[in-house]
Amino acid sequence: MQSSIALFRRLYEHLPPLFPKEAKEKMAHALDHLEHDQTITLAEVEDTMIFFGYAAWPWNQAYKEFLATAESKVGEHFLLPKLSPGLQKKYHDFKHHGGTLRELHSGRPADFFESEERQELCVALVEIQGELRHYAAQELIGISKDRYLLRVKEFSNVLADIKKTLDILRALAEKEQDHPTLAAEIRSRVRGFEEGLCLLGPELDYRAVCESEEFFHGRKQELNRMKGIHVPKIIDFYA
């Protein structure tokens, strides 16, 4: 449970620029309650995180876009001075072979660098994240503010569609009487999507949400066809 609370604190401490003050204050109050209430349960912690995850998701998505843009613009400017001369040359060779700064985060270029070089790169990449966040924040409260808020609004519309689909899935689970395991599977999928809003699970995949209703209709049809397949057919020889 403490690990979930720690994730909630991370979510709170990394709220994007211009996140609504009132919502942030409510989040701070909830976090303080979770950290000091000895009677709180894990389910209550996760439910609270999901509630605020809905509020933060559009802002985080928009911020992530602008942070990625900042990295492509000035990431190397921050990174190169932190590298030794030899590793600077190695990095330029890496780029010459088609590598990118973004790929360094994925670990895919591991074979290109020696073990000590990878360690040096990891330290530098961690250090520049704070500098990039500061750079992006300055832009988002300045020249890019209108574009940023527009993207937040657009992601809020996406979230509204996600909520509608999750409500449909919940209704499917509620109405499912023939296949209890299917109802449980639907509820688990919905919970997984919601956990993706707030660091409790893999990042929310909008396309996967959109495809879920059709997927579970197909699962129900499949289960209906299989229903009773294991029951031996009884032949009445006296009919």
PDB file of N, CA and C in Angstrom, residues 11-95:
ATOM      1  N   LEU A  11       2.666  11.463  -8.588  1.00  0.00           N
ATOM      2  CA  LEU A  11       1.683  12.059  -9.493  1.00  0.00           C
ATOM      3  C   LEU A  11       1.414  13.505  -9.100  1.00  0.00           C
ATOM      4  N   TYR A  12       1.297  13.739  -7.794  1.00  0.00           N
ATOM      5  CA  TYR A  12       1.022  15.086  -7.290  1.00  0.00           C
ATOM      6  C   TYR A  12       2.211  16.020  -7.515  1.00  0.00           C
ATOM      7  N   GLU A  13       3.405  15.542  -7.204  1.00  0.00           N
ATOM      8  CA  GLU A  13       4.586  16.408  -7.282  1.00  0.00           C
ATOM      9  C   GLU A  13       4.994  16.728  -8.712  1.00  0.00           C
ATOM     10  N   HIS A  14       4.489  15.969  -9.665  1.00  0.00           N
ATOM     11  CA  HIS A  14       4.829  16.219 -11.069  1.00  0.00           C
ATOM     12  C   HIS A  14       3.624  16.703 -11.873  1.00  0.00           C
ATOM     13  N   LEU A  15       2.680  17.349 -11.195  1.00  0.00           N
ATOM     14  CA  LEU A  15       1.555  17.926 -11.929  1.00  0.00           C
ATOM     15  C   LEU A  15       2.063  18.984 -12.914  1.00  0.00           C
ATOM     16  N   PRO A  16       1.499  19.025 -14.104  1.00  0.00           N
ATOM     17  CA  PRO A  16       1.999  19.940 -15.135  1.00  0.00           C
ATOM     18  C   PRO A  16       1.719  21.400 -14.809  1.00  0.00           C
ATOM     19  N   PRO A  17       2.408  22.302 -15.490  1.00  0.00           N
ATOM     20  CA  PRO A  17       2.160  23.738 -15.312  1.00  0.00           C
ATOM     21  C   PRO A  17       0.697  24.083 -15.597  1.00  0.00           C
ATOM     22  N   LEU A  18       0.187  25.060 -14.843  1.00  0.00           N
ATOM     23  CA  LEU A  18      -1.165  25.606 -15.009  1.00  0.00           C
ATOM     24  C   LEU A  18      -2.273  24.639 -14.612  1.00  0.00           C
ATOM     25  N   PHE A  19      -1.919  23.514 -14.006  1.00  0.00           N
ATOM     26  CA  PHE A  19      -2.954  22.617 -13.492  1.00  0.00           C
ATOM     27  C   PHE A  19      -3.807  23.403 -12.499  1.00  0.00           C
ATOM     28  N   PRO A  20      -5.136  23.285 -12.572  1.00  0.00           N
ATOM     29  CA  PRO A  20      -6.021  24.120 -11.744  1.00  0.00           C
ATOM     30  C   PRO A  20      -5.678  24.083 -10.255  1.00  0.00           C
ATOM     31  N   LYS A  21      -5.579  25.253  -9.670  1.00  0.00           N
ATOM     32  CA  LYS A  21      -5.156  25.388  -8.280  1.00  0.00           C
ATOM     33  C   LYS A  21      -6.099  24.658  -7.328  1.00  0.00           C
ATOM     34  N   GLU A  22      -7.394  24.795  -7.552  1.00  0.00           N
ATOM     35  CA  GLU A  22      -8.365  24.164  -6.646  1.00  0.00           C
ATOM     36  C   GLU A  22      -8.231  22.646  -6.672  1.00  0.00           C
ATOM     37  N   ALA A  23      -8.074  22.087  -7.876  1.00  0.00           N
ATOM     38  CA  ALA A  23      -7.916  20.633  -7.992  1.00  0.00           C
ATOM     39  C   ALA A  23      -6.617  20.178  -7.327  1.00  0.00           C
ATOM     40  N   LYS A  24      -5.570  20.959  -7.458  1.00  0.00           N
ATOM     41  CA  LYS A  24      -4.288  20.621  -6.841  1.00  0.00           C
ATOM     42  C   LYS A  24      -4.403  20.638  -5.320  1.00  0.00           C
ATOM     43  N   GLU A  25      -5.122  21.604  -4.776  1.00  0.00           N
ATOM     44  CA  GLU A  25      -5.300  21.682  -3.327  1.00  0.00           C
ATOM     45  C   GLU A  25      -6.090  20.478  -2.809  1.00  0.00           C
ATOM     46  N   LYS A  26      -7.114  20.071  -3.552  1.00  0.00           N
ATOM     47  CA  LYS A  26      -7.892  18.893  -3.158  1.00  0.00           C
ATOM     48  C   LYS A  26      -7.026  17.639  -3.193  1.00  0.00           C
ATOM     49  N   MET A  27      -6.173  17.583  -4.185  1.00  0.00           N
ATOM     50  CA  MET A  27      -5.266  16.438  -4.303  1.00  0.00           C
ATOM     51  C   MET A  27      -4.287  16.404  -3.140  1.00  0.00           C
ATOM     52  N   ALA A  28      -3.768  17.559  -2.751  1.00  0.00           N
ATOM     53  CA  ALA A  28      -2.843  17.646  -1.618  1.00  0.00           C
ATOM     54  C   ALA A  28      -3.524  17.201  -0.330  1.00  0.00           C
ATOM     55  N   HIS A  29      -4.773  17.612  -0.164  1.00  0.00           N
ATOM     56  CA  HIS A  29      -5.528  17.225   1.037  1.00  0.00           C
ATOM     57  C   HIS A  29      -5.745  15.718   1.065  1.00  0.00           C
ATOM     58  N   ALA A  30      -6.100  15.142  -0.091  1.00  0.00           N
ATOM     59  CA  ALA A  30      -6.332  13.695  -0.164  1.00  0.00           C
ATOM     60  C   ALA A  30      -5.043  12.935   0.115  1.00  0.00           C
ATOM     61  N   LEU A  31      -3.937  13.416  -0.436  1.00  0.00           N
ATOM     62  CA  LEU A  31      -2.650  12.757  -0.228  1.00  0.00           C
ATOM     63  C   LEU A  31      -2.266  12.788   1.248  1.00  0.00           C
ATOM     64  N   ASP A  32      -2.447  13.915   1.883  1.00  0.00           N
ATOM     65  CA  ASP A  32      -2.136  14.031   3.309  1.00  0.00           C
ATOM     66  C   ASP A  32      -2.974  13.059   4.128  1.00  0.00           C
ATOM     67  N   HIS A  33      -4.250  12.929   3.754  1.00  0.00           N
ATOM     68  CA  HIS A  33      -5.140  12.000   4.458  1.00  0.00           C
ATOM     69  C   HIS A  33      -4.653  10.560   4.304  1.00  0.00           C
ATOM     70  N   LEU A  34      -4.279  10.182   3.080  1.00  0.00           N
ATOM     71  CA  LEU A  34      -3.839   8.811   2.837  1.00  0.00           C
ATOM     72  C   LEU A  34      -2.538   8.498   3.574  1.00  0.00           C
ATOM     73  N   GLU A  35      -1.664   9.486   3.665  1.00  0.00           N
ATOM     74  CA  GLU A  35      -0.368   9.258   4.303  1.00  0.00           C
ATOM     75  C   GLU A  35      -0.463   9.170   5.820  1.00  0.00           C
ATOM     76  N   HIS A  36      -1.548   9.670   6.410  1.00  0.00           N
ATOM     77  CA  HIS A  36      -1.629   9.720   7.873  1.00  0.00           C
ATOM     78  C   HIS A  36      -2.769   8.907   8.470  1.00  0.00           C
ATOM     79  N   ASP A  37      -3.678   8.430   7.642  1.00  0.00           N
ATOM     80  CA  ASP A  37      -4.792   7.623   8.155  1.00  0.00           C
ATOM     81  C   ASP A  37      -4.369   6.158   8.207  1.00  0.00           C
ATOM     82  N   GLN A  38      -4.222   5.636   9.400  1.00  0.00           N
ATOM     83  CA  GLN A  38      -3.754   4.257   9.585  1.00  0.00           C
ATOM     84  C   GLN A  38      -4.833   3.224   9.248  1.00  0.00           C
ATOM     85  N   THR A  39      -6.084   3.661   9.093  1.00  0.00           N
ATOM     86  CA  THR A  39      -7.165   2.709   8.836  1.00  0.00           C
ATOM     87  C   THR A  39      -7.479   2.582   7.345  1.00  0.00           C
ATOM     88  N   ILE A  40      -6.783   3.325   6.501  1.00  0.00           N
ATOM     89  CA  ILE A  40      -7.090   3.345   5.084  1.00  0.00           C
ATOM     90  C   ILE A  40      -6.738   1.997   4.448  1.00  0.00           C
ATOM     91  N   THR A  41      -7.521   1.592   3.469  1.00  0.00           N
ATOM     92  CA  THR A  41      -7.273   0.320   2.787  1.00  0.00           C
ATOM     93  C   THR A  41      -6.624   0.581   1.419  1.00  0.00           C
ATOM     94  N   LEU A  42      -6.035  -0.461   0.863  1.00  0.00           N
ATOM     95  CA  LEU A  42      -5.406  -0.340  -0.451  1.00  0.00           C
ATOM     96  C   LEU A  42      -6.433   0.046  -1.513  1.00  0.00           C
ATOM     97  N   ALA A  43      -7.633  -0.539  -1.423  1.00  0.00           N
ATOM     98  CA  ALA A  43      -8.674  -0.218  -2.399  1.00  0.00           C
ATOM     99  C   ALA A  43      -9.043   1.265  -2.339  1.00  0.00           C
ATOM    100  N   GLU A  44      -9.096   1.818  -1.121  1.00  0.00           N
ATOM    101  CA  GLU A  44      -9.422   3.240  -0.971  1.00  0.00           C
ATOM    102  C   GLU A  44      -8.309   4.122  -1.528  1.00  0.00           C
ATOM    103  N   VAL A  45      -7.062   3.690  -1.325  1.00  0.00           N
ATOM    104  CA  VAL A  45      -5.934   4.439  -1.885  1.00  0.00           C
ATOM    105  C   VAL A  45      -6.031   4.470  -3.405  1.00  0.00           C
ATOM    106  N   GLU A  46      -6.250   3.308  -4.001  1.00  0.00           N
ATOM    107  CA  GLU A  46      -6.287   3.215  -5.462  1.00  0.00           C
ATOM    108  C   GLU A  46      -7.500   3.942  -6.036  1.00  0.00           C
ATOM    109  N   ASP A  47      -8.643   3.861  -5.364  1.00  0.00           N
ATOM    110  CA  ASP A  47      -9.832   4.583  -5.832  1.00  0.00           C
ATOM    111  C   ASP A  47      -9.587   6.096  -5.823  1.00  0.00           C
ATOM    112  N   THR A  48      -8.899   6.564  -4.789  1.00  0.00           N
ATOM    113  CA  THR A  48      -8.582   7.994  -4.707  1.00  0.00           C
ATOM    114  C   THR A  48      -7.636   8.403  -5.830  1.00  0.00           C
ATOM    115  N   MET A  49      -6.633   7.573  -6.084  1.00  0.00           N
ATOM    116  CA  MET A  49      -5.689   7.869  -7.156  1.00  0.00           C
ATOM    117  C   MET A  49      -6.387   7.919  -8.511  1.00  0.00           C
ATOM    118  N   ILE A  50      -7.290   6.990  -8.748  1.00  0.00           N
ATOM    119  CA  ILE A  50      -8.011   6.961 -10.022  1.00  0.00           C
ATOM    120  C   ILE A  50      -8.884   8.206 -10.170  1.00  0.00           C
ATOM    121  N   PHE A  51      -9.516   8.612  -9.082  1.00  0.00           N
ATOM    122  CA  PHE A  51     -10.354   9.814  -9.125  1.00  0.00           C
ATOM    123  C   PHE A  51      -9.537  11.018  -9.590  1.00  0.00           C
ATOM    124  N   PHE A  52      -8.379  11.208  -9.003  1.00  0.00           N
ATOM    125  CA  PHE A  52      -7.548  12.347  -9.394  1.00  0.00           C
ATOM    126  C   PHE A  52      -6.811  12.081 -10.711  1.00  0.00           C
ATOM    127  N   GLY A  53      -6.646  10.803 -11.049  1.00  0.00           N
ATOM    128  CA  GLY A  53      -6.060  10.471 -12.340  1.00  0.00           C
ATOM    129  C   GLY A  53      -6.909  10.982 -13.488  1.00  0.00           C
ATOM    130  N   TYR A  54      -8.230  10.897 -13.334  1.00  0.00           N
ATOM    131  CA  TYR A  54      -9.133  11.445 -14.347  1.00  0.00           C
ATOM    132  C   TYR A  54      -8.908  12.943 -14.516  1.00  0.00           C
ATOM    133  N   ALA A  55      -8.708  13.638 -13.404  1.00  0.00           N
ATOM    134  CA  ALA A  55      -8.517  15.096 -13.471  1.00  0.00           C
ATOM    135  C   ALA A  55      -7.184  15.463 -14.106  1.00  0.00           C
ATOM    136  N   ALA A  56      -6.150  14.675 -13.825  1.00  0.00           N
ATOM    137  CA  ALA A  56      -4.801  15.033 -14.273  1.00  0.00           C
ATOM    138  C   ALA A  56      -4.484  14.557 -15.685  1.00  0.00           C
ATOM    139  N   TRP A  57      -5.185  13.533 -16.170  1.00  0.00           N
ATOM    140  CA  TRP A  57      -4.792  12.893 -17.430  1.00  0.00           C
ATOM    141  C   TRP A  57      -4.706  13.851 -18.615  1.00  0.00           C
ATOM    142  N   PRO A  58      -5.711  14.684 -18.891  1.00  0.00           N
ATOM    143  CA  PRO A  58      -5.589  15.581 -20.056  1.00  0.00           C
ATOM    144  C   PRO A  58      -4.396  16.520 -19.952  1.00  0.00           C
ATOM    145  N   TRP A  59      -4.119  16.999 -18.747  1.00  0.00           N
ATOM    146  CA  TRP A  59      -2.979  17.893 -18.535  1.00  0.00           C
ATOM    147  C   TRP A  59      -1.663  17.154 -18.744  1.00  0.00           C
ATOM    148  N   ASN A  60      -1.582  15.941 -18.219  1.00  0.00           N
ATOM    149  CA  ASN A  60      -0.350  15.169 -18.378  1.00  0.00           C
ATOM    150  C   ASN A  60      -0.081  14.834 -19.838  1.00  0.00           C
ATOM    151  N   GLN A  61      -1.143  14.503 -20.580  1.00  0.00           N
ATOM    152  CA  GLN A  61      -0.959  14.154 -21.989  1.00  0.00           C
ATOM    153  C   GLN A  61      -0.469  15.362 -22.787  1.00  0.00           C
ATOM    154  N   ALA A  62      -1.074  16.508 -22.548  1.00  0.00           N
ATOM    155  CA  ALA A  62      -0.659  17.718 -23.264  1.00  0.00           C
ATOM    156  C   ALA A  62       0.769  18.098 -22.876  1.00  0.00           C
ATOM    157  N   TYR A  63       1.071  18.015 -21.603  1.00  0.00           N
ATOM    158  CA  TYR A  63       2.408  18.363 -21.122  1.00  0.00           C
ATOM    159  C   TYR A  63       3.457  17.439 -21.721  1.00  0.00           C
ATOM    160  N   LYS A  64       3.125  16.143 -21.824  1.00  0.00           N
ATOM    161  CA  LYS A  64       4.067  15.179 -22.379  1.00  0.00           C
ATOM    162  C   LYS A  64       4.449  15.541 -23.811  1.00  0.00           C
ATOM    163  N   GLU A  65       3.463  15.992 -24.574  1.00  0.00           N
ATOM    164  CA  GLU A  65       3.738  16.407 -25.950  1.00  0.00           C
ATOM    165  C   GLU A  65       4.736  17.551 -25.991  1.00  0.00           C
ATOM    166  N   PHE A  66       4.499  18.567 -25.168  1.00  0.00           N
ATOM    167  CA  PHE A  66       5.375  19.734 -25.171  1.00  0.00           C
ATOM    168  C   PHE A  66       6.753  19.390 -24.601  1.00  0.00           C
ATOM    169  N   LEU A  67       6.798  18.464 -23.649  1.00  0.00           N
ATOM    170  CA  LEU A  67       8.088  18.044 -23.097  1.00  0.00           C
ATOM    171  C   LEU A  67       8.906  17.312 -24.161  1.00  0.00           C
ATOM    172  N   ALA A  68       8.231  16.481 -24.955  1.00  0.00           N
ATOM    173  CA  ALA A  68       8.924  15.773 -26.036  1.00  0.00           C
ATOM    174  C   ALA A  68       9.457  16.762 -27.073  1.00  0.00           C
ATOM    175  N   THR A  69       8.666  17.808 -27.356  1.00  0.00           N
ATOM    176  CA  THR A  69       9.116  18.836 -28.294  1.00  0.00           C
ATOM    177  C   THR A  69      10.332  19.567 -27.745  1.00  0.00           C
ATOM    178  N   ALA A  70      10.304  19.867 -26.450  1.00  0.00           N
ATOM    179  CA  ALA A  70      11.441  20.549 -25.825  1.00  0.00           C
ATOM    180  C   ALA A  70      12.692  19.685 -25.907  1.00  0.00           C
ATOM    181  N   GLU A  71      12.538  18.391 -25.693  1.00  0.00           N
ATOM    182  CA  GLU A  71      13.690  17.498 -25.756  1.00  0.00           C
ATOM    183  C   GLU A  71      14.288  17.485 -27.160  1.00  0.00           C
ATOM    184  N   SER A  72      13.431  17.461 -28.191  1.00  0.00           N
ATOM    185  CA  SER A  72      13.941  17.440 -29.566  1.00  0.00           C
ATOM    186  C   SER A  72      14.626  18.756 -29.927  1.00  0.00           C
ATOM    187  N   LYS A  73      14.186  19.850 -29.299  1.00  0.00           N
ATOM    188  CA  LYS A  73      14.761  21.164 -29.613  1.00  0.00           C
ATOM    189  C   LYS A  73      16.065  21.429 -28.867  1.00  0.00           C
ATOM    190  N   VAL A  74      16.074  21.169 -27.571  1.00  0.00           N
ATOM    191  CA  VAL A  74      17.217  21.579 -26.753  1.00  0.00           C
ATOM    192  C   VAL A  74      17.812  20.446 -25.923  1.00  0.00           C
ATOM    193  N   GLY A  75      17.337  19.225 -26.130  1.00  0.00           N
ATOM    194  CA  GLY A  75      17.829  18.109 -25.322  1.00  0.00           C
ATOM    195  C   GLY A  75      19.330  17.916 -25.423  1.00  0.00           C
ATOM    196  N   GLU A  76      19.846  17.952 -26.650  1.00  0.00           N
ATOM    197  CA  GLU A  76      21.286  17.776 -26.831  1.00  0.00           C
ATOM    198  C   GLU A  76      22.072  18.944 -26.221  1.00  0.00           C
ATOM    199  N   HIS A  77      21.490  20.124 -26.267  1.00  0.00           N
ATOM    200  CA  HIS A  77      22.132  21.296 -25.661  1.00  0.00           C
ATOM    201  C   HIS A  77      22.372  21.071 -24.169  1.00  0.00           C
ATOM    202  N   PHE A  78      21.424  20.389 -23.515  1.00  0.00           N
ATOM    203  CA  PHE A  78      21.578  20.095 -22.089  1.00  0.00           C
ATOM    204  C   PHE A  78      22.452  18.857 -21.864  1.00  0.00           C
ATOM    205  N   LEU A  79      22.355  17.890 -22.783  1.00  0.00           N
ATOM    206  CA  LEU A  79      23.023  16.606 -22.575  1.00  0.00           C
ATOM    207  C   LEU A  79      24.535  16.656 -22.796  1.00  0.00           C
ATOM    208  N   LEU A  80      24.963  17.200 -23.914  1.00  0.00           N
ATOM    209  CA  LEU A  80      26.366  17.083 -24.320  1.00  0.00           C
ATOM    210  C   LEU A  80      27.358  17.627 -23.291  1.00  0.00           C
ATOM    211  N   PRO A  81      27.088  18.790 -22.656  1.00  0.00           N
ATOM    212  CA  PRO A  81      28.067  19.279 -21.661  1.00  0.00           C
ATOM    213  C   PRO A  81      28.244  18.354 -20.468  1.00  0.00           C
ATOM    214  N   LYS A  82      27.291  17.424 -20.266  1.00  0.00           N
ATOM    215  CA  LYS A  82      27.373  16.515 -19.121  1.00  0.00           C
ATOM    216  C   LYS A  82      28.165  15.255 -19.459  1.00  0.00           C
ATOM    217  N   LEU A  83      28.539  15.095 -20.727  1.00  0.00           N
ATOM    218  CA  LEU A  83      29.254  13.898 -21.153  1.00  0.00           C
ATOM    219  C   LEU A  83      30.742  14.174 -21.286  1.00  0.00           C
ATOM    220  N   SER A  84      31.537  13.150 -21.038  1.00  0.00           N
ATOM    221  CA  SER A  84      32.982  13.256 -21.252  1.00  0.00           C
ATOM    222  C   SER A  84      33.254  13.429 -22.740  1.00  0.00           C
ATOM    223  N   PRO A  85      34.424  14.006 -23.112  1.00  0.00           N
ATOM    224  CA  PRO A  85      34.738  14.214 -24.533  1.00  0.00           C
ATOM    225  C   PRO A  85      34.633  12.936 -25.367  1.00  0.00           C
ATOM    226  N   GLY A  86      35.114  11.828 -24.797  1.00  0.00           N
ATOM    227  CA  GLY A  86      35.042  10.566 -25.532  1.00  0.00           C
ATOM    228  C   GLY A  86      33.607  10.126 -25.785  1.00  0.00           C
ATOM    229  N   LEU A  87      32.752  10.301 -24.778  1.00  0.00           N
ATOM    230  CA  LEU A  87      31.357   9.891 -24.935  1.00  0.00           C
ATOM    231  C   LEU A  87      30.598  10.866 -25.844  1.00  0.00           C
ATOM    232  N   GLN A  88      31.001  12.118 -25.845  1.00  0.00           N
ATOM    233  CA  GLN A  88      30.397  13.064 -26.792  1.00  0.00           C
ATOM    234  C   GLN A  88      30.638  12.592 -28.225  1.00  0.00           C
ATOM    235  N   LYS A  89      31.878  12.175 -28.514  1.00  0.00           N
ATOM    236  CA  LYS A  89      32.206  11.682 -29.846  1.00  0.00           C
ATOM    237  C   LYS A  89      31.405  10.419 -30.157  1.00  0.00           C
ATOM    238  N   LYS A  90      31.290   9.540 -29.169  1.00  0.00           N
ATOM    239  CA  LYS A  90      30.542   8.289 -29.355  1.00  0.00           C
ATOM    240  C   LYS A  90      29.067   8.587 -29.625  1.00  0.00           C
ATOM    241  N   TYR A  91      28.547   9.582 -28.939  1.00  0.00           N
ATOM    242  CA  TYR A  91      27.150   9.960 -29.158  1.00  0.00           C
ATOM    243  C   TYR A  91      26.949  10.481 -30.584  1.00  0.00           C
ATOM    244  N   HIS A  92      27.891  11.291 -31.080  1.00  0.00           N
ATOM    245  CA  HIS A  92      27.789  11.791 -32.458  1.00  0.00           C
ATOM    246  C   HIS A  92      27.880  10.637 -33.457  1.00  0.00           C
ATOM    247  N   ASP A  93      28.694   9.644 -33.151  1.00  0.00           N
ATOM    248  CA  ASP A  93      28.758   8.455 -34.011  1.00  0.00           C
ATOM    249  C   ASP A  93      27.422   7.720 -33.998  1.00  0.00           C
ATOM    250  N   PHE A  94      26.829   7.634 -32.813  1.00  0.00           N
ATOM    251  CA  PHE A  94      25.516   6.996 -32.657  1.00  0.00           C
ATOM    252  C   PHE A  94      24.468   7.700 -33.517  1.00  0.00           C
ATOM    253  N   LYS A  95      24.494   9.028 -33.504  1.00  0.00           N
ATOM    254  CA  LYS A  95      23.563   9.796 -34.336  1.00  0.00           C
ATOM    255  C   LYS A  95      23.838   9.576 -35.824  1.00  0.00           C
TER     256      LYS A  95
END
